[in-house]
Every structure is written in structure tokens, then in C-alpha cells.
């Protein structure tokens, strides 16, 4: 039995729901098992195969134990699965790489988890000029396949992260400024709708669905294939870019923030360079917090002027930058991301200005000190990572040029560049999680209120970084929301993905 936040917080509530729906448990899993094509693909609680899948979740907090899991291997399987789930009114969750962190982000307790882990192929079709990627792939596998061909796609930066979630929720890549969100580079979707039909969505066929799927998460259908536009890498050898990490000591915080603000406002001058700045705190780390600056140039230019601000701070403690393949760099970024912890992700955004970031740094130092006391008492461990990165006008302009999406950033185009804020708290202990969560939420609300007071506030929350308590889709603005609601009414008239899907973010409904 896995320890999860619901058994800690509300055991009696969870029990009441389980009792009320007890009859559905055998019914739903039996319905799947009775389908010949799905034989061997339904993993029941208690089996080794089921336990092995539970172990593949990035965050223990998300690894809820469903009645059973079903792992389709073909698009036809997915069609049979959704028909059976809808016909029997079975609650379900949707999981691809399993990297979202909060409970009910990808799995469910009272229901069935549809797990795309066995649909994980990447194929480069040079005649069509498209890279076909199945949702259960990891970005590392995608880059490993593409690198020898001298191409890549706008996908995740950390190799271990999954494809289905990142692309369905947007996707920030090394190519954000030059190519928009990762989802803007999807030329065609193969998607299974709630009635089991297999449809294609692209600029010609179902263009409204194509646009609405870019940022819709699992609200409209189950995506079984993403056909992405390739990006040619013209570096000195096949598939290379330039990049790596700069490490700075605890005293450099404000300088790093200054350099990020300057970088962000100059992105339009060099759309091939990208950065994210993280402040990482591990209690056992000598000196406490370190600044980790991840920098890349996709033309494979070494130390382009865009990074002068960072190099101007003084010699970093370490500098791993080099010309290397996408594969090697995304593998390096995976190394600092261990699985098996209880992870909390909470996000915010504001205009590009140093003040909210400095304010947050100060609050996070205090938060770390508090958590240090708590974990010492409980003999537990924790780390925090506070990350800031640009969300610029350049990104939004590329999105619009490529057909638009429902990410909800168009409305900020007149208002300058922005910063995407993410706080990650990780621990090995459920009690620390329970105590830290409300403090972390209060911290982020405090930072938001501070930004708001200075006239720098933005309501927008990036779905792929949002905590379950942050109603991400409610923050995309009226226009994007209208498109999502229209697509939902047209492509999911029985509202299966709103009613029966119990994982992930939902479309807020009209009053
Ligand atoms: C270490 C780490 C690094 C990260 N780096 C980046 C980064 O560089 N850029 C970035 O943008 N984000 C990044 N993220 C956030 C990441 O985008 C999300 O965690 C994303 O959900 C991961 O995708 P997944 O397939 O692993 O998700 P899962 O947890 O498997 O799924 C999340 C949700 O996606 C939806 N979904 C999944 N598969 C499908 C499908 N086939 N059809 C429809 N909907 C589906 C469902 O709603 C599901 O609940 C990172 C996260 C981590 C933990
Ligand atoms: C990829 O899918 C195949 C089945 O199609 C499966 O055997 C394999 O284990 C999967 N790979 C990973 C890393 O899950
Ligand atoms: C570099 O940026 C330019 C301008 O945005 C873009 O056209 C080009 O595709 C980019 N190159 C790569 C390799 O990303
Ligand atoms: C610097 O990075 C390299 C490459 O990752 C690593 O081998 C080395 O130990 C690091 N040095 C320090 C001082 O952290
Ligand atoms: C957590 O801390 C305890 C006590 O300091 C230690 O024994 C344990 O190995 C640590 N666990 C992890 C996962 O780091
Ligand atoms: C939590 C849950 O899944 N509840 C469901 C139990 O079954 C009834 C009857 O089918 C549903 O209406 C509930 O939504």
C-alpha cells in the first residue's frame, strides 16, 4: 500500500466514496478485460506488472493506486478502451510519461488509469517531413532517434520527461523564442474522441480541434500520435547545439535575477538562445543555495552575446557548457532530477521585472529555514528549487504565426515580456509534504500579491507547472476559454472528458 496524501488527509472521505462505488470496481476492469484485443494489457492491483508501473511515476505524490491500469499498444486499443469506459460510466485518469507531480494529475484512486507507456515509438518520415511521436515516449528517446539525422523537434529539455503531458499542456523547449510553444510545432494530431472515433486534426482537417488541442491537456480526447515539424540543426556535426549549466554561489542571487531581466528583454535580438535560472537548496549542500543557470544556443554558437550578463557576474563555480548533441545535453539535464520523491510544483507569472523575483528569493530563504527545522525534527529530507524563465513576446508571435493555440498568452502581447515562476518542493516524507504544502502555497500567493501591488501581476498559470489547487485552465482568458468550450461541446458532446476523467485540469464551465 502506497502512502498518499489522501489517506493522510481524508481517509474517511476516501472510504465513503470507495464504498458507494464498490460495484463499479469489478465492472469497469472486467469490462476492459473481457475485450479480446486488450488481453494482457489490463494490470490489476496486486500484480507485479501493476507495481512496476507505480514505480515509474516521477513523483510519489502522483502515483495513486487505481482499481486497475490499462496499457494500450495501438490506436485501435485506445478506441476500444474509451468506448468501454464511457459505456460503463467508469471514472478514469490519463498518464503518459508520468511526470506531473500532484495527486490526481495523471493517475486516480477510484477508477482506471489509461497508461500510454507502451505507445512510445518515434519515427522520422523524411518524405512527409514529419516526426511522428507516440504519447508514451520520453524526450530522451525522441532525441536519440533524431540526432543521427541532424534534426530535432521543439520538445522537453529534460530527457526523462514524457511527451504526452508536455505537448498537451504547451511545452517550453530550447526553441521557444524561435518556434513558439512545443505544441505550436504539431502539424497533425491523431486523436481518439469520447465516442471512440479516430480523427485527425491539422490546418486542413478539423482546424478548430487542431487549434484547441494546443494547450487543452486531456479535455478533448486522447492523443495517440503527434506529427511534429522537424528542426534542422546546423551545428558543426550532426544534431549539435551549444549549452550546459553555469553554477553560482549563494551570494549571486540578485545578480542572476538582473541578468535574467536583461536577457528576457533582449530575446527578440537572438531567438536561438534560451535560459532558465534556478535557485536550488539542499540542506546538506555546503553554503546552502546555489544558482543554476541552464543556457543553450541552438545554432551551436559558443558564448553568444545574449549571455554576457551571466558571464559578467564573475567566474561561475562550474561551467559545463560545450557544443554537444541534443541527446547528450538533455541527458545531462535529467541527471539532476531523481524520481521517487514527493514533489510539489506551484507556479505563477508576472511582468519582466526584478522586484517580484528578488522578493520571492527572500521569502524562499525563510521558507527553507522553516523547512529545515521541520525536517530535522522528523529526521526527513527536503530540497527546494525556485526557477524563473522568460515567456516573451517572441514566443507568442511565433504561436500566432503557426496557427494559434489556447495557451492564453496573446492578451499579454501589448504588455511586454513576462517571467514564468515555478517553486518545486521535494521531500521523502509524507508528513513534511503535508506541513510544507500550505506554506508553499501561501508563499506563492504572497509573491503574486506583491507583483500585483506593483502593477506587474498576471493571472496566467502554466498548466504543466501548476499545482492541482491552481485552476490552470481558468487563467487562460476569455478568448482561449471560449475556443476550448466550443471544441468540447462539438467533439465531446456527452462530456465524458469532463465527467468521467478524474485526473488533470478541467475546462471551467459557463455559469
Ligand atoms: C524534471 C522535469 C522537467 C520538466 N521540464 C519541462 C520543460 O523543459 N518544459 C516544459 O514545458 N515542461 C517541463 N516539465 C513539466 C512537464 O511538461 C509536465 O510534467 C508534463 O505533464 C510531463 O508530461 P508527461 O507525459 O510525463 O505527463 P503525465 O504526468 O503522464 O501526464 C500529465 C497530463 O497530461 C495529459 N496527457 C498525457 N498524455 C495524454 C494524451 N495521450 N492525450 C491527452 N492528454 C494527455 C493528461 O491530462 C495527464 O493528466 C518538467 C517536469 C519535470 C518533472
Ligand atoms: C515501449 O513500449 C514497448 C511496447 O510497445 C515496451 O515493451 C517497452 O517496455 C516500452 N519502453 C519503455 C521505456 O517503457
Ligand atoms: C534561429 O532563429 C531564427 C529566428 O527566429 C529561426 O528562423 C531559426 O529557425 C532558428 N534556428 C534554430 C536551429 O532553431
Ligand atoms: C563541474 O561539472 C563537471 C561536469 O558535470 C563535473 O564533473 C565536476 O565535478 C563539476 N565540478 C564541480 C566543482 O562541481
Ligand atoms: C534522508 O535523511 C536521512 C537522515 O539524514 C538519511 O538516512 C537518508 O538516507 C536520506 N534519504 C535520502 C533519500 O536522501
Ligand atoms: C467518485 C465517483 O466515481 N463517484 C461515482 C460513483 O458512481 C456513481 C453512479 O455511477 C457516479 O454518479 C459517481 O460519480
Tab-separated table of N, CA, C and O and ligand atoms in Angstrom, residues 58 94-100 105-106 116 135 156-158 161-166 168 171-172 217-218 221-223 337 345 462 464-465 501 503-504, ligand 1:
chain	number	residue	atom	x	y	z
A	58	UNK	N	7.257	9.815	-11.673
A	58	UNK	CA	8.314	10.731	-11.235
A	58	UNK	C	8.107	11.111	-9.771
A	58	UNK	O	9.041	11.128	-8.982
A	94	UNK	N	-5.480	9.782	-17.037
A	94	UNK	CA	-4.680	9.684	-18.256
A	94	UNK	C	-3.223	9.919	-17.904
A	94	UNK	O	-2.883	10.931	-17.293
A	95	UNK	N	-2.370	8.993	-18.309
A	95	UNK	CA	-0.950	9.090	-17.991
A	95	UNK	C	-0.085	8.758	-19.218
A	95	UNK	O	-0.356	7.790	-19.914
A	96	UNK	N	0.929	9.594	-19.455
A	96	UNK	CA	1.907	9.266	-20.490
A	96	UNK	C	3.252	9.024	-19.820
A	96	UNK	O	3.510	7.943	-19.329
A	97	UNK	N	4.131	10.057	-19.734
A	97	UNK	CA	5.430	9.858	-19.091
A	97	UNK	C	5.370	9.842	-17.570
A	97	UNK	O	6.329	9.462	-16.908
A	98	UNK	N	4.235	10.267	-16.995
A	98	UNK	CA	4.090	10.228	-15.535
A	98	UNK	C	4.929	11.263	-14.804
A	98	UNK	O	5.354	11.045	-13.680
A	99	UNK	N	5.153	12.439	-15.420
A	99	UNK	CA	5.994	13.444	-14.773
A	99	UNK	C	5.240	14.550	-14.077
A	99	UNK	O	5.860	15.376	-13.410
A	100	UNK	N	3.919	14.642	-14.225
A	100	UNK	CA	3.269	15.669	-13.419
A	100	UNK	C	3.218	15.176	-11.984
A	100	UNK	O	3.224	13.979	-11.714
A	105	UNK	N	-3.002	14.204	-10.819
A	105	UNK	CA	-2.565	14.885	-12.043
A	105	UNK	C	-2.547	13.912	-13.207
A	105	UNK	O	-2.765	14.294	-14.355
A	106	UNK	N	-2.286	12.648	-12.942
A	106	UNK	CA	-2.192	11.692	-14.049
A	106	UNK	C	-2.795	10.326	-13.704
A	106	UNK	O	-3.200	9.598	-14.588
A	116	UNK	N	-0.217	5.290	-21.266
A	116	UNK	CA	0.296	5.210	-22.647
A	116	UNK	C	1.722	4.677	-22.748
A	116	UNK	O	2.324	4.732	-23.817
A	135	UNK	N	2.537	9.171	-27.579
A	135	UNK	CA	2.498	9.949	-26.331
A	135	UNK	C	3.313	9.366	-25.178
A	135	UNK	O	3.781	10.110	-24.327
A	156	UNK	N	10.721	18.686	-24.796
A	156	UNK	CA	11.196	18.911	-23.429
A	156	UNK	C	12.710	19.058	-23.366
A	156	UNK	O	13.436	18.554	-24.220
A	157	UNK	N	13.167	19.766	-22.342
A	157	UNK	CA	14.605	19.991	-22.189
A	157	UNK	C	15.257	18.890	-21.372
A	157	UNK	O	16.404	18.546	-21.577
A	158	UNK	N	14.477	18.341	-20.424
A	158	UNK	CA	14.980	17.259	-19.576
A	158	UNK	C	14.575	15.931	-20.217
A	158	UNK	O	13.385	15.665	-20.412
A	161	UNK	N	11.587	13.400	-19.146
A	161	UNK	CA	10.185	13.850	-19.108
A	161	UNK	C	9.383	13.231	-20.256
A	161	UNK	O	9.926	12.952	-21.323
A	162	UNK	N	8.087	13.047	-20.035
A	162	UNK	CA	7.216	12.411	-21.014
A	162	UNK	C	6.718	13.363	-22.090
A	162	UNK	O	6.696	14.581	-21.920
A	163	UNK	N	6.313	12.769	-23.212
A	163	UNK	CA	5.857	13.521	-24.382
A	163	UNK	C	4.393	13.960	-24.240
A	163	UNK	O	4.048	15.116	-24.453
A	164	UNK	N	3.494	13.014	-23.863
A	164	UNK	CA	2.046	13.282	-23.906
A	164	UNK	C	1.631	14.476	-23.069
A	164	UNK	O	0.863	15.329	-23.528
A	165	UNK	N	2.132	14.552	-21.848
A	165	UNK	CA	1.759	15.659	-20.962
A	165	UNK	C	2.380	16.963	-21.413
A	165	UNK	O	1.699	17.992	-21.487
A	166	UNK	N	3.659	16.935	-21.733
A	166	UNK	CA	4.341	18.181	-22.121
A	166	UNK	C	3.681	18.802	-23.347
A	166	UNK	O	3.396	19.998	-23.372
A	168	UNK	N	0.602	18.191	-24.589
A	168	UNK	CA	-0.819	18.519	-24.451
A	168	UNK	C	-1.021	19.757	-23.579
A	168	UNK	O	-2.062	20.398	-23.634
A	171	UNK	N	4.427	23.225	-23.525
A	171	UNK	CA	5.784	22.763	-23.775
A	171	UNK	C	6.794	23.864	-24.025
A	171	UNK	O	6.777	24.507	-25.071
A	172	UNK	N	7.691	24.068	-23.061
A	172	UNK	CA	8.795	25.026	-23.238
A	172	UNK	C	10.027	24.239	-23.654
A	172	UNK	O	10.392	23.267	-22.987
A	217	UNK	N	-4.691	19.959	-22.704
A	217	UNK	CA	-4.475	18.796	-21.848
A	217	UNK	C	-5.403	17.682	-22.321
A	217	UNK	O	-5.610	17.559	-23.526
A	218	UNK	N	-5.987	16.885	-21.429
A	218	UNK	CA	-6.811	15.763	-21.897
A	218	UNK	C	-8.302	16.115	-21.895
A	218	UNK	O	-9.144	15.275	-21.618
A	221	UNK	N	-9.826	14.819	-25.949
A	221	UNK	CA	-9.666	13.467	-26.468
A	221	UNK	C	-8.350	12.898	-25.996
A	221	UNK	O	-7.588	13.572	-25.289
A	222	UNK	N	-8.087	11.655	-26.399
A	222	UNK	CA	-6.821	11.013	-26.064
A	222	UNK	C	-5.944	11.063	-27.305
A	222	UNK	O	-6.290	10.483	-28.342
A	223	UNK	N	-4.836	11.764	-27.216
A	223	UNK	CA	-3.945	11.901	-28.373
A	223	UNK	C	-3.110	10.628	-28.478
A	223	UNK	O	-2.488	10.196	-27.507
A	337	UNK	N	17.541	15.183	-11.695
A	337	UNK	CA	16.090	15.062	-11.467
A	337	UNK	C	15.730	13.654	-10.999
A	337	UNK	O	15.146	12.878	-11.733
A	345	UNK	N	4.746	21.095	-7.191
A	345	UNK	CA	5.014	22.156	-8.170
A	345	UNK	C	3.943	23.230	-7.979
A	345	UNK	O	2.753	22.908	-7.970
A	462	UNK	N	0.851	28.504	-16.003
A	462	UNK	CA	1.239	27.473	-16.972
A	462	UNK	C	0.757	26.110	-16.468
A	462	UNK	O	1.170	25.643	-15.413
A	464	UNK	N	1.364	23.051	-17.221
A	464	UNK	CA	2.328	21.974	-16.944
A	464	UNK	C	3.145	22.210	-15.678
A	464	UNK	O	3.861	21.308	-15.240
A	465	UNK	N	3.079	23.391	-15.109
A	465	UNK	CA	3.775	23.675	-13.855
A	465	UNK	C	2.795	23.863	-12.683
A	465	UNK	O	3.231	24.069	-11.558
A	501	UNK	N	-13.406	11.737	-16.566
A	501	UNK	CA	-11.959	11.883	-16.355
A	501	UNK	C	-11.761	12.581	-15.010
A	501	UNK	O	-12.215	13.709	-14.808
A	503	UNK	N	-8.601	12.793	-13.494
A	503	UNK	CA	-7.248	13.328	-13.342
A	503	UNK	C	-7.090	14.556	-14.224
A	503	UNK	O	-7.806	14.711	-15.207
A	504	UNK	N	-6.157	15.410	-13.859
A	504	UNK	CA	-5.801	16.532	-14.731
A	504	UNK	C	-6.733	17.728	-14.586
A	504	UNK	O	-7.707	17.698	-13.830
B	1	LIG	C1	12.103	17.073	-14.264
B	1	LIG	C2	11.056	17.829	-15.039
B	1	LIG	C3	11.434	18.634	-16.113
B	1	LIG	C4	10.483	19.325	-16.852
B	1	LIG	N1	10.888	20.091	-17.905
B	1	LIG	C5	9.975	20.746	-18.652
B	1	LIG	C6	10.354	21.527	-19.787
B	1	LIG	O1	11.522	21.616	-20.153
B	1	LIG	N2	9.378	22.166	-20.480
B	1	LIG	C7	8.069	22.094	-20.115
B	1	LIG	O2	7.232	22.700	-20.776
B	1	LIG	N3	7.673	21.358	-19.066
B	1	LIG	C8	8.584	20.679	-18.319
B	1	LIG	N4	8.165	19.941	-17.249
B	1	LIG	C9	6.721	19.842	-16.937
B	1	LIG	C10	6.087	18.784	-17.845
B	1	LIG	O3	5.711	19.398	-19.059
B	1	LIG	C11	4.839	18.136	-17.223
B	1	LIG	O4	5.178	17.478	-16.041
B	1	LIG	C12	4.185	17.156	-18.210
B	1	LIG	O5	2.916	16.802	-17.723
B	1	LIG	C13	5.030	15.924	-18.418
B	1	LIG	O6	4.494	15.080	-19.410
B	1	LIG	P1	4.168	13.532	-19.073
B	1	LIG	O7	3.804	12.863	-20.327
B	1	LIG	O8	5.297	12.961	-18.287
B	1	LIG	O9	2.901	13.785	-18.152
B	1	LIG	P2	1.870	12.814	-17.387
B	1	LIG	O10	2.048	13.094	-15.940
B	1	LIG	O11	1.938	11.436	-17.845
B	1	LIG	O12	0.502	13.455	-17.880
B	1	LIG	C14	0.070	14.721	-17.456
B	1	LIG	C15	-1.268	15.068	-18.048
B	1	LIG	O13	-1.113	15.237	-19.445
B	1	LIG	C16	-2.288	14.871	-20.129
B	1	LIG	N5	-1.968	13.814	-21.113
B	1	LIG	C17	-0.970	12.900	-21.028
B	1	LIG	N6	-0.991	12.092	-22.088
B	1	LIG	C18	-2.012	12.486	-22.880
B	1	LIG	C19	-2.552	12.028	-24.121
B	1	LIG	N7	-2.024	10.990	-24.770
B	1	LIG	N8	-3.634	12.663	-24.620
B	1	LIG	C20	-4.187	13.709	-23.966
B	1	LIG	N9	-3.716	14.189	-22.798
B	1	LIG	C21	-2.651	13.592	-22.256
B	1	LIG	C22	-3.238	14.346	-19.115
B	1	LIG	O14	-4.143	15.344	-18.718
B	1	LIG	C23	-2.362	13.994	-17.939
B	1	LIG	O15	-3.116	14.025	-16.781
B	1	LIG	C24	9.113	19.222	-16.497
B	1	LIG	C25	8.726	18.416	-15.425
B	1	LIG	C26	9.674	17.711	-14.697
B	1	LIG	C27	9.228	16.864	-13.557
